[in-house]
mmCIF file of N, CA and C in Angstrom:
data_model
loop_
_atom_site.group_PDB
_atom_site.id
_atom_site.type_symbol
_atom_site.label_atom_id
_atom_site.label_comp_id
_atom_site.label_asym_id
_atom_site.label_seq_id
_atom_site.Cartn_x
_atom_site.Cartn_y
_atom_site.Cartn_z
ATOM 1 N N GLN A 1 14.183 8.922 -5.681
ATOM 2 C CA GLN A 1 14.026 7.495 -5.529
ATOM 3 C C GLN A 1 14.891 6.762 -6.554
ATOM 4 N N VAL A 2 15.426 5.630 -6.131
ATOM 5 C CA VAL A 2 16.256 4.792 -6.977
ATOM 6 C C VAL A 2 15.488 3.526 -7.313
ATOM 7 N N GLN A 3 15.530 3.144 -8.568
ATOM 8 C CA GLN A 3 14.929 1.893 -9.001
ATOM 9 C C GLN A 3 16.025 0.875 -9.282
ATOM 10 N N LEU A 4 15.791 -0.350 -8.872
ATOM 11 C CA LEU A 4 16.740 -1.427 -9.075
ATOM 12 C C LEU A 4 16.099 -2.487 -9.957
ATOM 13 N N ALA A 5 16.797 -2.861 -11.005
ATOM 14 C CA ALA A 5 16.307 -3.852 -11.949
ATOM 15 C C ALA A 5 17.188 -5.090 -11.885
ATOM 16 N N GLU A 6 16.590 -6.213 -11.527
ATOM 17 C CA GLU A 6 17.307 -7.467 -11.370
ATOM 18 C C GLU A 6 17.025 -8.396 -12.540
ATOM 19 N N SER A 7 18.000 -9.236 -12.827
ATOM 20 C CA SER A 7 17.827 -10.241 -13.858
ATOM 21 C C SER A 7 18.804 -11.381 -13.609
ATOM 22 N N GLY A 8 18.570 -12.504 -14.248
ATOM 23 C CA GLY A 8 19.506 -13.607 -14.213
ATOM 24 C C GLY A 8 19.069 -14.830 -13.439
ATOM 25 N N GLY A 9 17.952 -14.757 -12.732
ATOM 26 C CA GLY A 9 17.489 -15.906 -11.989
ATOM 27 C C GLY A 9 16.999 -17.006 -12.911
ATOM 28 N N GLY A 10 16.824 -18.183 -12.346
ATOM 29 C CA GLY A 10 16.356 -19.298 -13.139
ATOM 30 C C GLY A 10 16.445 -20.605 -12.388
ATOM 31 N N LEU A 11 16.275 -21.673 -13.134
ATOM 32 C CA LEU A 11 16.321 -23.030 -12.602
ATOM 33 C C LEU A 11 17.587 -23.712 -13.095
ATOM 34 N N VAL A 12 18.375 -24.215 -12.163
ATOM 35 C CA VAL A 12 19.603 -24.921 -12.504
ATOM 36 C C VAL A 12 19.725 -26.166 -11.647
ATOM 37 N N GLN A 13 20.538 -27.090 -12.113
ATOM 38 C CA GLN A 13 20.835 -28.273 -11.325
ATOM 39 C C GLN A 13 21.968 -27.991 -10.349
ATOM 40 N N ALA A 14 22.019 -28.764 -9.294
ATOM 41 C CA ALA A 14 23.096 -28.627 -8.328
ATOM 42 C C ALA A 14 24.445 -28.713 -9.030
ATOM 43 N N GLY A 15 25.346 -27.831 -8.641
ATOM 44 C CA GLY A 15 26.651 -27.750 -9.266
ATOM 45 C C GLY A 15 26.729 -26.765 -10.410
ATOM 46 N N GLY A 16 25.597 -26.256 -10.838
ATOM 47 C CA GLY A 16 25.558 -25.312 -11.931
ATOM 48 C C GLY A 16 25.848 -23.891 -11.493
ATOM 49 N N SER A 17 25.730 -22.969 -12.447
ATOM 50 C CA SER A 17 26.072 -21.569 -12.204
ATOM 51 C C SER A 17 25.001 -20.642 -12.742
ATOM 52 N N LEU A 18 24.892 -19.491 -12.124
ATOM 53 C CA LEU A 18 24.049 -18.403 -12.585
ATOM 54 C C LEU A 18 24.755 -17.092 -12.287
ATOM 55 N N ARG A 19 24.449 -16.078 -13.066
ATOM 56 C CA ARG A 19 24.928 -14.738 -12.776
ATOM 57 C C ARG A 19 23.746 -13.792 -12.691
ATOM 58 N N LEU A 20 23.595 -13.156 -11.559
ATOM 59 C CA LEU A 20 22.550 -12.180 -11.345
ATOM 60 C C LEU A 20 23.092 -10.783 -11.605
ATOM 61 N N SER A 21 22.240 -9.933 -12.148
ATOM 62 C CA SER A 21 22.604 -8.548 -12.412
ATOM 63 C C SER A 21 21.601 -7.626 -11.748
ATOM 64 N N CYS A 22 22.071 -6.472 -11.324
ATOM 65 C CA CYS A 22 21.214 -5.469 -10.705
ATOM 66 C C CYS A 22 21.690 -4.099 -11.139
ATOM 67 N N ALA A 23 20.864 -3.408 -11.897
ATOM 68 C CA ALA A 23 21.193 -2.078 -12.387
ATOM 69 C C ALA A 23 20.350 -1.032 -11.674
ATOM 70 N N ALA A 24 20.993 0.015 -11.224
ATOM 71 C CA ALA A 24 20.309 1.109 -10.543
ATOM 72 C C ALA A 24 20.010 2.232 -11.521
ATOM 73 N N SER A 25 18.851 2.822 -11.373
ATOM 74 C CA SER A 25 18.469 3.962 -12.186
ATOM 75 C C SER A 25 17.696 4.960 -11.338
ATOM 76 N N GLY A 26 17.456 6.129 -11.907
ATOM 77 C CA GLY A 26 16.789 7.189 -11.177
ATOM 78 C C GLY A 26 17.804 8.212 -10.710
ATOM 79 N N ARG A 27 17.988 8.305 -9.429
ATOM 80 C CA ARG A 27 18.981 9.219 -8.873
ATOM 81 C C ARG A 27 20.357 8.580 -8.899
ATOM 82 N N THR A 28 21.343 9.395 -9.162
ATOM 83 C CA THR A 28 22.724 8.930 -9.133
ATOM 84 C C THR A 28 23.408 9.434 -7.873
ATOM 85 N N PHE A 29 24.340 8.657 -7.379
ATOM 86 C CA PHE A 29 25.080 9.021 -6.186
ATOM 87 C C PHE A 29 26.419 8.309 -6.199
ATOM 88 N N THR A 30 27.384 8.888 -5.517
ATOM 89 C CA THR A 30 28.732 8.340 -5.500
ATOM 90 C C THR A 30 29.079 7.647 -4.189
ATOM 91 N N THR A 31 28.410 7.999 -3.117
ATOM 92 C CA THR A 31 28.631 7.360 -1.828
ATOM 93 C C THR A 31 27.482 6.382 -1.590
ATOM 94 N N TYR A 32 27.748 5.116 -1.811
ATOM 95 C CA TYR A 32 26.678 4.133 -1.766
ATOM 96 C C TYR A 32 27.238 2.744 -1.502
ATOM 97 N N ALA A 33 26.337 1.848 -1.225
ATOM 98 C CA ALA A 33 26.654 0.430 -1.131
ATOM 99 C C ALA A 33 25.579 -0.347 -1.875
ATOM 100 N N MET A 34 25.943 -1.487 -2.390
ATOM 101 C CA MET A 34 24.974 -2.379 -3.012
ATOM 102 C C MET A 34 25.211 -3.780 -2.491
ATOM 103 N N GLY A 35 24.130 -4.515 -2.361
ATOM 104 C CA GLY A 35 24.249 -5.846 -1.816
ATOM 105 C C GLY A 35 23.187 -6.787 -2.347
ATOM 106 N N TRP A 36 23.392 -8.046 -2.023
ATOM 107 C CA TRP A 36 22.451 -9.099 -2.376
ATOM 108 C C TRP A 36 21.976 -9.797 -1.112
ATOM 109 N N PHE A 37 20.682 -10.019 -1.046
ATOM 110 C CA PHE A 37 20.064 -10.790 0.014
ATOM 111 C C PHE A 37 19.227 -11.894 -0.617
ATOM 112 N N ARG A 38 18.861 -12.868 0.183
ATOM 113 C CA ARG A 38 17.989 -13.916 -0.320
ATOM 114 C C ARG A 38 17.009 -14.327 0.769
ATOM 115 N N GLN A 39 15.881 -14.848 0.333
ATOM 116 C CA GLN A 39 14.852 -15.269 1.258
ATOM 117 C C GLN A 39 14.195 -16.537 0.733
ATOM 118 N N ALA A 40 14.304 -17.591 1.506
ATOM 119 C CA ALA A 40 13.674 -18.857 1.184
ATOM 120 C C ALA A 40 12.323 -18.934 1.878
ATOM 121 N N PRO A 41 11.411 -19.765 1.381
ATOM 122 C CA PRO A 41 10.097 -19.894 2.013
ATOM 123 C C PRO A 41 10.207 -20.248 3.488
ATOM 124 N N GLY A 42 9.499 -19.505 4.317
ATOM 125 C CA GLY A 42 9.487 -19.767 5.740
ATOM 126 C C GLY A 42 10.692 -19.264 6.496
ATOM 127 N N LYS A 43 11.605 -18.586 5.821
ATOM 128 C CA LYS A 43 12.803 -18.091 6.475
ATOM 129 C C LYS A 43 12.910 -16.580 6.336
ATOM 130 N N GLU A 44 13.720 -15.993 7.197
ATOM 131 C CA GLU A 44 13.955 -14.561 7.135
ATOM 132 C C GLU A 44 14.924 -14.222 6.012
ATOM 133 N N ARG A 45 14.859 -12.986 5.587
ATOM 134 C CA ARG A 45 15.786 -12.524 4.578
ATOM 135 C C ARG A 45 17.204 -12.521 5.144
ATOM 136 N N GLU A 46 18.145 -13.072 4.386
ATOM 137 C CA GLU A 46 19.507 -13.186 4.872
ATOM 138 C C GLU A 46 20.506 -12.542 3.918
ATOM 139 N N PHE A 47 21.559 -12.059 4.497
ATOM 140 C CA PHE A 47 22.626 -11.421 3.748
ATOM 141 C C PHE A 47 23.390 -12.432 2.915
ATOM 142 N N VAL A 48 23.760 -12.032 1.699
ATOM 143 C CA VAL A 48 24.546 -12.876 0.819
ATOM 144 C C VAL A 48 25.907 -12.242 0.522
ATOM 145 N N ALA A 49 25.902 -11.042 -0.025
ATOM 146 C CA ALA A 49 27.141 -10.369 -0.396
ATOM 147 C C ALA A 49 26.874 -8.886 -0.576
ATOM 148 N N ALA A 50 27.916 -8.072 -0.432
ATOM 149 C CA ALA A 50 27.755 -6.635 -0.599
ATOM 150 C C ALA A 50 29.099 -5.969 -0.819
ATOM 151 N N PHE A 51 29.051 -4.769 -1.355
ATOM 152 C CA PHE A 51 30.217 -3.910 -1.437
ATOM 153 C C PHE A 51 29.790 -2.482 -1.128
ATOM 154 N N SER A 52 30.728 -1.686 -0.690
ATOM 155 C CA SER A 52 30.508 -0.255 -0.544
ATOM 156 C C SER A 52 31.602 0.485 -1.292
ATOM 157 N N TRP A 53 31.343 1.739 -1.590
ATOM 158 C CA TRP A 53 32.308 2.525 -2.352
ATOM 159 C C TRP A 53 33.617 2.703 -1.609
ATOM 160 N N SER A 54 33.575 2.660 -0.271
ATOM 161 C CA SER A 54 34.755 2.923 0.542
ATOM 162 C C SER A 54 35.449 1.667 1.052
ATOM 163 N N ALA A 55 34.868 0.502 0.840
ATOM 164 C CA ALA A 55 35.432 -0.732 1.369
ATOM 165 C C ALA A 55 36.556 -1.235 0.479
ATOM 166 N N ALA A 56 37.563 -1.808 1.115
ATOM 167 C CA ALA A 56 38.685 -2.363 0.375
ATOM 168 C C ALA A 56 38.311 -3.656 -0.340
ATOM 169 N N SER A 57 37.432 -4.432 0.271
ATOM 170 C CA SER A 57 37.037 -5.719 -0.274
ATOM 171 C C SER A 57 35.546 -5.924 -0.088
ATOM 172 N N PRO A 58 34.945 -6.762 -0.911
ATOM 173 C CA PRO A 58 33.534 -7.090 -0.712
ATOM 174 C C PRO A 58 33.319 -7.907 0.546
ATOM 175 N N TYR A 59 32.065 -8.015 0.953
ATOM 176 C CA TYR A 59 31.686 -8.797 2.111
ATOM 177 C C TYR A 59 30.821 -9.966 1.661
ATOM 178 N N TYR A 60 31.020 -11.114 2.302
ATOM 179 C CA TYR A 60 30.271 -12.307 1.952
ATOM 180 C C TYR A 60 29.765 -13.016 3.195
ATOM 181 N N ALA A 61 28.598 -13.611 3.059
ATOM 182 C CA ALA A 61 28.146 -14.532 4.076
ATOM 183 C C ALA A 61 29.021 -15.778 4.048
ATOM 184 N N ASP A 62 29.237 -16.368 5.211
ATOM 185 C CA ASP A 62 30.079 -17.558 5.281
ATOM 186 C C ASP A 62 29.550 -18.681 4.389
ATOM 187 N N SER A 63 28.254 -18.757 4.235
ATOM 188 C CA SER A 63 27.647 -19.841 3.486
ATOM 189 C C SER A 63 27.954 -19.797 1.990
ATOM 190 N N VAL A 64 28.398 -18.649 1.486
ATOM 191 C CA VAL A 64 28.642 -18.527 0.051
ATOM 192 C C VAL A 64 30.093 -18.215 -0.287
ATOM 193 N N LYS A 65 30.937 -18.041 0.701
ATOM 194 C CA LYS A 65 32.339 -17.739 0.438
ATOM 195 C C LYS A 65 32.984 -18.852 -0.383
ATOM 196 N N GLY A 66 33.723 -18.451 -1.389
ATOM 197 C CA GLY A 66 34.371 -19.402 -2.264
ATOM 198 C C GLY A 66 33.509 -19.869 -3.414
ATOM 199 N N ARG A 67 32.219 -19.587 -3.369
ATOM 200 C CA ARG A 67 31.307 -19.999 -4.431
ATOM 201 C C ARG A 67 30.697 -18.811 -5.168
ATOM 202 N N PHE A 68 30.365 -17.763 -4.437
ATOM 203 C CA PHE A 68 29.732 -16.581 -5.018
ATOM 204 C C PHE A 68 30.736 -15.436 -5.080
ATOM 205 N N THR A 69 30.606 -14.614 -6.100
ATOM 206 C CA THR A 69 31.455 -13.446 -6.249
ATOM 207 C C THR A 69 30.602 -12.243 -6.620
ATOM 208 N N ILE A 70 30.720 -11.176 -5.845
ATOM 209 C CA ILE A 70 30.025 -9.944 -6.173
ATOM 210 C C ILE A 70 30.992 -9.025 -6.902
ATOM 211 N N SER A 71 30.510 -8.349 -7.909
ATOM 212 C CA SER A 71 31.323 -7.404 -8.652
ATOM 213 C C SER A 71 30.465 -6.203 -9.021
ATOM 214 N N ARG A 72 31.099 -5.191 -9.572
ATOM 215 C CA ARG A 72 30.372 -3.969 -9.873
ATOM 216 C C ARG A 72 30.912 -3.282 -11.108
ATOM 217 N N ASP A 73 30.053 -2.515 -11.721
ATOM 218 C CA ASP A 73 30.401 -1.644 -12.825
ATOM 219 C C ASP A 73 30.026 -0.241 -12.379
ATOM 220 N N ASN A 74 31.007 0.546 -12.010
ATOM 221 C CA ASN A 74 30.737 1.862 -11.446
ATOM 222 C C ASN A 74 30.145 2.840 -12.457
ATOM 223 N N THR A 75 30.445 2.643 -13.726
ATOM 224 C CA THR A 75 29.910 3.546 -14.737
ATOM 225 C C THR A 75 28.405 3.399 -14.894
ATOM 226 N N LYS A 76 27.882 2.227 -14.546
ATOM 227 C CA LYS A 76 26.457 1.966 -14.664
ATOM 228 C C LYS A 76 25.763 1.833 -13.310
ATOM 229 N N ILE A 77 26.533 1.879 -12.227
ATOM 230 C CA ILE A 77 26.041 1.575 -10.885
ATOM 231 C C ILE A 77 25.273 0.254 -10.942
ATOM 232 N N THR A 78 25.978 -0.763 -11.321
ATOM 233 C CA THR A 78 25.420 -2.091 -11.497
ATOM 234 C C THR A 78 26.187 -3.083 -10.649
ATOM 235 N N ALA A 79 25.467 -3.970 -9.998
ATOM 236 C CA ALA A 79 26.068 -5.031 -9.208
ATOM 237 C C ALA A 79 25.776 -6.376 -9.849
ATOM 238 N N TYR A 80 26.727 -7.274 -9.735
ATOM 239 C CA TYR A 80 26.577 -8.620 -10.260
ATOM 240 C C TYR A 80 26.836 -9.620 -9.148
ATOM 241 N N LEU A 81 26.225 -10.757 -9.271
ATOM 242 C CA LEU A 81 26.489 -11.851 -8.354
ATOM 243 C C LEU A 81 26.695 -13.107 -9.178
ATOM 244 N N GLN A 82 27.947 -13.532 -9.277
ATOM 245 C CA GLN A 82 28.277 -14.773 -9.957
ATOM 246 C C GLN A 82 28.157 -15.905 -8.959
ATOM 247 N N MET A 83 27.302 -16.852 -9.252
ATOM 248 C CA MET A 83 27.034 -17.951 -8.348
ATOM 249 C C MET A 83 27.481 -19.252 -8.999
ATOM 250 N N ASN A 84 28.473 -19.881 -8.415
ATOM 251 C CA ASN A 84 28.995 -21.149 -8.896
ATOM 252 C C ASN A 84 28.757 -22.237 -7.867
ATOM 253 N N SER A 85 28.860 -23.467 -8.315
ATOM 254 C CA SER A 85 28.696 -24.626 -7.427
ATOM 255 C C SER A 85 27.425 -24.512 -6.604
ATOM 256 N N LEU A 86 26.345 -24.213 -7.272
ATOM 257 C CA LEU A 86 25.083 -23.997 -6.582
ATOM 258 C C LEU A 86 24.586 -25.264 -5.905
ATOM 259 N N LYS A 87 23.970 -25.062 -4.757
ATOM 260 C CA LYS A 87 23.427 -26.140 -3.953
ATOM 261 C C LYS A 87 21.922 -25.954 -3.797
ATOM 262 N N PRO A 88 21.186 -27.030 -3.536
ATOM 263 C CA PRO A 88 19.744 -26.874 -3.319
ATOM 264 C C PRO A 88 19.415 -25.868 -2.220
ATOM 265 N N GLU A 89 20.244 -25.768 -1.198
ATOM 266 C CA GLU A 89 19.982 -24.822 -0.130
ATOM 267 C C GLU A 89 20.166 -23.369 -0.545
ATOM 268 N N ASP A 90 20.679 -23.137 -1.746
ATOM 269 C CA ASP A 90 20.754 -21.785 -2.281
ATOM 270 C C ASP A 90 19.428 -21.330 -2.877
ATOM 271 N N THR A 91 18.478 -22.229 -2.989
ATOM 272 C CA THR A 91 17.178 -21.894 -3.552
ATOM 273 C C THR A 91 16.501 -20.814 -2.719
ATOM 274 N N ALA A 92 16.137 -19.724 -3.366
ATOM 275 C CA ALA A 92 15.532 -18.587 -2.680
ATOM 276 C C ALA A 92 15.180 -17.524 -3.704
ATOM 277 N N VAL A 93 14.455 -16.534 -3.243
ATOM 278 C CA VAL A 93 14.303 -15.309 -4.016
ATOM 279 C C VAL A 93 15.475 -14.409 -3.656
ATOM 280 N N TYR A 94 16.196 -13.971 -4.655
ATOM 281 C CA TYR A 94 17.358 -13.125 -4.442
ATOM 282 C C TYR A 94 16.998 -11.678 -4.720
ATOM 283 N N TYR A 95 17.349 -10.818 -3.778
ATOM 284 C CA TYR A 95 17.026 -9.401 -3.860
ATOM 285 C C TYR A 95 18.290 -8.565 -3.948
ATOM 286 N N CYS A 96 18.261 -7.593 -4.810
ATOM 287 C CA CYS A 96 19.294 -6.581 -4.876
ATOM 288 C C CYS A 96 18.869 -5.392 -4.028
ATOM 289 N N ALA A 97 19.819 -4.755 -3.368
ATOM 290 C CA ALA A 97 19.526 -3.606 -2.532
ATOM 291 C C ALA A 97 20.632 -2.573 -2.644
ATOM 292 N N ALA A 98 20.270 -1.327 -2.395
ATOM 293 C CA ALA A 98 21.225 -0.230 -2.405
ATOM 294 C C ALA A 98 21.047 0.598 -1.147
ATOM 295 N N ALA A 99 22.151 1.158 -0.659
ATOM 296 C CA ALA A 99 22.132 1.881 0.601
ATOM 297 C C ALA A 99 22.911 3.181 0.507
ATOM 298 N N ARG A 100 22.472 4.141 1.280
ATOM 299 C CA ARG A 100 23.205 5.372 1.486
ATOM 300 C C ARG A 100 23.928 5.293 2.824
ATOM 301 N N ALA A 101 24.985 6.059 2.969
ATOM 302 C CA ALA A 101 25.737 6.087 4.222
ATOM 303 C C ALA A 101 24.875 6.622 5.362
ATOM 304 N N PRO A 102 25.093 6.159 6.603
ATOM 305 C CA PRO A 102 26.069 5.151 7.024
ATOM 306 C C PRO A 102 25.621 3.744 6.651
ATOM 307 N N PHE A 103 26.574 2.871 6.453
ATOM 308 C CA PHE A 103 26.292 1.547 5.929
ATOM 309 C C PHE A 103 26.217 0.501 7.031
ATOM 310 N N LYS A 104 25.200 -0.321 6.940
ATOM 311 C CA LYS A 104 25.072 -1.540 7.727
ATOM 312 C C LYS A 104 24.874 -2.658 6.725
ATOM 313 N N LEU A 105 25.962 -3.106 6.159
ATOM 314 C CA LEU A 105 25.922 -3.890 4.936
ATOM 315 C C LEU A 105 25.305 -5.268 5.095
ATOM 316 N N ARG A 106 25.374 -5.848 6.280
ATOM 317 C CA ARG A 106 24.873 -7.195 6.503
ATOM 318 C C ARG A 106 23.440 -7.241 7.019
ATOM 319 N N GLN A 107 22.809 -6.099 7.137
ATOM 320 C CA GLN A 107 21.480 -6.028 7.719
ATOM 321 C C GLN A 107 20.486 -5.458 6.716
ATOM 322 N N PRO A 108 19.362 -6.133 6.500
ATOM 323 C CA PRO A 108 18.365 -5.605 5.560
ATOM 324 C C PRO A 108 17.904 -4.193 5.891
ATOM 325 N N GLU A 109 17.793 -3.891 7.187
ATOM 326 C CA GLU A 109 17.331 -2.566 7.580
ATOM 327 C C GLU A 109 18.321 -1.470 7.260
ATOM 328 N N GLY A 110 19.534 -1.827 6.867
ATOM 329 C CA GLY A 110 20.530 -0.853 6.486
ATOM 330 C C GLY A 110 20.419 -0.362 5.054
ATOM 331 N N TYR A 111 19.488 -0.909 4.300
ATOM 332 C CA TYR A 111 19.349 -0.575 2.891
ATOM 333 C C TYR A 111 18.108 0.275 2.633
ATOM 334 N N ASP A 112 18.223 1.173 1.672
ATOM 335 C CA ASP A 112 17.176 2.129 1.382
ATOM 336 C C ASP A 112 16.323 1.756 0.180
ATOM 337 N N TYR A 113 16.872 1.005 -0.743
ATOM 338 C CA TYR A 113 16.178 0.662 -1.976
ATOM 339 C C TYR A 113 16.308 -0.821 -2.242
ATOM 340 N N TRP A 114 15.242 -1.386 -2.788
ATOM 341 C CA TRP A 114 15.188 -2.825 -3.034
ATOM 342 C C TRP A 114 14.627 -3.127 -4.416
ATOM 343 N N GLY A 115 15.157 -4.170 -5.028
ATOM 344 C CA GLY A 115 14.587 -4.667 -6.258
ATOM 345 C C GLY A 115 13.403 -5.566 -5.989
ATOM 346 N N GLN A 116 12.808 -6.072 -7.050
ATOM 347 C CA GLN A 116 11.622 -6.913 -6.937
ATOM 348 C C GLN A 116 11.944 -8.351 -6.556
ATOM 349 N N GLY A 117 13.176 -8.748 -6.739
ATOM 350 C CA GLY A 117 13.581 -10.107 -6.447
ATOM 351 C C GLY A 117 13.545 -10.980 -7.686
ATOM 352 N N THR A 118 14.436 -11.937 -7.728
ATOM 353 C CA THR A 118 14.467 -12.898 -8.817
ATOM 354 C C THR A 118 14.641 -14.291 -8.236
ATOM 355 N N GLN A 119 13.857 -15.223 -8.731
ATOM 356 C CA GLN A 119 13.840 -16.571 -8.182
ATOM 357 C C GLN A 119 15.024 -17.377 -8.688
ATOM 358 N N VAL A 120 15.727 -17.992 -7.755
ATOM 359 C CA VAL A 120 16.782 -18.945 -8.067
ATOM 360 C C VAL A 120 16.378 -20.286 -7.477
ATOM 361 N N THR A 121 16.269 -21.280 -8.319
ATOM 362 C CA THR A 121 15.897 -22.612 -7.875
ATOM 363 C C THR A 121 16.985 -23.593 -8.295
ATOM 364 N N VAL A 122 17.493 -24.333 -7.333
ATOM 365 C CA VAL A 122 18.546 -25.301 -7.581
ATOM 366 C C VAL A 122 17.989 -26.686 -7.280
ATOM 367 N N SER A 123 17.924 -27.520 -8.281
ATOM 368 C CA SER A 123 17.390 -28.860 -8.122
ATOM 369 C C SER A 123 18.500 -29.823 -7.727
ATOM 370 N N SER A 124 18.137 -30.849 -6.981
ATOM 371 C CA SER A 124 19.096 -31.836 -6.527
ATOM 372 C C SER A 124 19.264 -32.948 -7.535
#
């Protein structure tokens, strides 16, 4: 089993920035993907960003392209989500997830491990 530890959530004003971190521990693996999802009250969990070990470039939801950047530290199996120009509609619980192959990076059901979630609140 893999454990995911998230950090970096908080309360910011619109236009502000946050950086989320997600570190994996437990079992180590080289063929994997990591991603970020978010879920607002009354809504389904939605894809935000992800990368896989074999992908040339990260993947982003259209709603966050140009504002959010996912990055990774392979030595620690850690994923980051830099969030800039935050909007009130970005308010949600953000979840880190990790997946084993085959990858379905944009779908929650494609992931095997999940973090506890961290609250991001953007005030207007």
